[in-house]
Amino acid sequence: MAQPLIEAERLKLVDALADGAWHSGEDLAAVAGITRAGLAKRVEKLRDWGLEVEARQGLGYRLPQPLERLQRQLIDAPLRFDILTATDSTNTRLLDSDPAQDPQALLAEYQTAGRGRRGREWRSPFAANMYLSLAWSFPAWPPSLSALPLVVGVLCAQALREQGAAGVGLKWPNDLYAQGRKLGGILIEHRGEAGGNCRVVIGIGINVAMSAAQAEGLTQPWISLTEISAAPPARNRLAAALLRRLADGIAHFESLGFEAFASEWAALDLANGRPVRVLQGEREYEGIGRGVDAQGALIVEALGQYQTLHSGEISLRLA
Ligand code: BTN
């Protein structure tokens, strides 16, 4: 069977289960247009996407919590975007895409090979979180391009705040944190281009409603938006807010540079004036965060001196 047909069949099942209530096997089989005997195998395929589907004798099947699928018509955004059901990594897809279509965004419900910084895996269970990438071509290299990660962090924090999330802060250079745990991350990549073009792919992963089972094995403390939002977070509204903030904010950055975002960054900077631990190769030392410079490099006061540290060279821990 062709891939789109398999996907469409699975999505019918997902939609039938999306309310989080119990559904009998008979009903689900009828909705998906399959036999009762084939249902268990189809449910198993949903689990392959990282969906937790509970099964109980006499009750049928359910998801432990309601799920909101991304829908194009619910995402009001000022730039070109696409939604994929499943892909390897939205960043990888956009790195391979046609720059003539930039700015262009890509969202996915599920990533088979979601990538984090430093070659780490980015856990991407189906429709539990937000997986979004944006490809942007700058006609000329912006003078403070190294501060772009910080700007994207600020724009994400603004979108989250607008959507009702409380207490979101930023850990340099671009981790989203809440209550001392990681809420989201940003991975900015580019491929060397002939002719000196500056094209970046900005990947954003935000935990929306990830369960402990879906996060099993993650070594870093993490948190989902559900824990810091008064109402259940709406993924379509969040996607629209992120795309709007990014489209406006990056255009703003292109013309005004990091300076236009510096005060907002300082207000969100979780290391500012606080003890930090710097990991630099084999070296590890403690200091106090003293903000960032005009290029977005981190300033740490340690051993009586101010040091300017660049992302990629060090790893920062909040003490
Ligand atoms: C980090 O390590 O903190 C960065 C995580 C970035 C994850 C996002 S999810 C959407 C995009 N696609 C990927 O494969 N990675 C980024």
Tab-separated table of N, CA, C and O and ligand atoms in Angstrom, residues 89-91 111 113-117 120 122 130-133 175 182 184-187 203-205, ligand 1:
chain	number	residue	atom	x	y	z
A	89	SER	N	13.393	14.721	10.200
A	89	SER	CA	13.662	15.917	11.001
A	89	SER	C	13.252	17.124	10.156
A	89	SER	O	13.632	17.214	8.979
A	90	THR	N	12.475	18.016	10.737
A	90	THR	CA	12.037	19.192	9.973
A	90	THR	C	13.246	20.039	9.562
A	90	THR	O	13.246	20.658	8.507
A	91	ASN	N	14.296	20.053	10.399
A	91	ASN	CA	15.506	20.801	10.014
A	91	ASN	C	16.152	20.177	8.769
A	91	ASN	O	16.521	20.869	7.829
A	111	GLN	N	8.721	13.153	14.485
A	111	GLN	CA	10.026	13.082	13.825
A	111	GLN	C	10.681	11.743	14.170
A	111	GLN	O	10.756	11.384	15.356
A	113	ALA	N	13.827	11.138	13.432
A	113	ALA	CA	15.242	11.402	13.728
A	113	ALA	C	15.403	12.869	14.128
A	113	ALA	O	16.224	13.604	13.549
A	114	GLY	N	14.584	13.292	15.100
A	114	GLY	CA	14.666	14.661	15.600
A	114	GLY	C	16.066	14.901	16.172
A	114	GLY	O	16.609	14.055	16.879
A	115	ARG	N	16.643	16.048	15.832
A	115	ARG	CA	18.014	16.321	16.248
A	115	ARG	C	18.105	17.496	17.202
A	115	ARG	O	17.445	18.519	17.013
A	116	GLY	N	18.896	17.320	18.262
A	116	GLY	CA	19.167	18.397	19.193
A	116	GLY	C	20.558	18.941	18.962
A	116	GLY	O	21.261	18.513	18.033
A	117	ARG	N	20.980	19.867	19.800
A	117	ARG	CA	22.332	20.411	19.676
A	117	ARG	C	23.339	19.344	20.079
A	117	ARG	O	23.011	18.401	20.786
A	120	ARG	N	22.747	15.473	19.766
A	120	ARG	CA	21.835	14.702	20.620
A	120	ARG	C	20.529	14.416	19.903
A	120	ARG	O	20.123	15.124	18.993
A	122	TRP	N	16.500	14.444	19.629
A	122	TRP	CA	15.408	15.267	20.167
A	122	TRP	C	14.141	14.422	20.147
A	122	TRP	O	13.633	14.066	19.089
A	130	MET	N	5.816	20.455	20.052
A	130	MET	CA	5.885	21.282	18.842
A	130	MET	C	7.246	21.037	18.186
A	130	MET	O	8.285	21.159	18.853
A	131	TYR	N	7.232	20.688	16.915
A	131	TYR	CA	8.460	20.513	16.140
A	131	TYR	C	8.335	21.412	14.924
A	131	TYR	O	7.485	21.157	14.059
A	132	LEU	N	9.126	22.451	14.888
A	132	LEU	CA	8.951	23.493	13.867
A	132	LEU	C	10.309	23.949	13.359
A	132	LEU	O	11.236	24.142	14.147
A	133	SER	N	10.426	24.114	12.061
A	133	SER	CA	11.658	24.691	11.499
A	133	SER	C	11.298	25.817	10.550
A	133	SER	O	10.231	25.806	9.931
A	175	ASP	N	18.315	27.925	25.232
A	175	ASP	CA	17.420	26.913	25.801
A	175	ASP	C	16.270	27.605	26.506
A	175	ASP	O	16.466	28.577	27.241
A	182	LYS	N	14.197	21.961	31.431
A	182	LYS	CA	14.198	22.357	30.018
A	182	LYS	C	12.806	22.200	29.392
A	182	LYS	O	12.220	21.123	29.419
A	184	GLY	N	12.254	23.693	26.152
A	184	GLY	CA	12.421	23.647	24.699
A	184	GLY	C	13.839	23.990	24.307
A	184	GLY	O	14.642	24.435	25.142
A	185	GLY	N	14.133	23.750	23.031
A	185	GLY	CA	15.485	24.038	22.556
A	185	GLY	C	15.448	24.503	21.113
A	185	GLY	O	14.446	24.345	20.409
A	186	ILE	N	16.546	25.100	20.712
A	186	ILE	CA	16.646	25.691	19.378
A	186	ILE	C	17.927	25.184	18.722
A	186	ILE	O	18.994	25.167	19.348
A	187	LEU	N	17.798	24.752	17.482
A	187	LEU	CA	18.959	24.261	16.740
A	187	LEU	C	19.044	25.038	15.433
A	187	LEU	O	18.184	24.895	14.566
A	203	GLY	N	15.544	25.498	13.914
A	203	GLY	CA	14.674	24.415	14.391
A	203	GLY	C	14.282	24.672	15.835
A	203	GLY	O	15.124	25.022	16.667
A	204	ILE	N	13.004	24.505	16.109
A	204	ILE	CA	12.502	24.775	17.458
A	204	ILE	C	11.710	23.563	17.951
A	204	ILE	O	10.804	23.080	17.261
A	205	GLY	N	12.067	23.098	19.108
A	205	GLY	CA	11.307	22.013	19.739
A	205	GLY	C	10.813	22.500	21.088
A	205	GLY	O	11.601	23.011	21.888
B	1	BTN	C1	18.366	21.419	21.572
B	1	BTN	O1	19.154	20.469	21.621
B	1	BTN	O2	18.077	22.044	22.591
B	1	BTN	C2	17.744	21.831	20.268
B	1	BTN	C3	16.518	21.031	19.940
B	1	BTN	C4	15.890	21.376	18.617
B	1	BTN	C5	14.773	20.434	18.249
B	1	BTN	C6	14.011	20.877	17.043
B	1	BTN	S1	12.511	20.001	16.801
B	1	BTN	C7	12.307	20.735	15.238
B	1	BTN	C8	13.686	20.749	14.593
B	1	BTN	N1	13.964	19.497	13.943
B	1	BTN	C9	14.960	18.841	14.507
B	1	BTN	O3	15.402	17.733	14.131
B	1	BTN	N2	15.445	19.536	15.541
B	1	BTN	C10	14.732	20.783	15.704
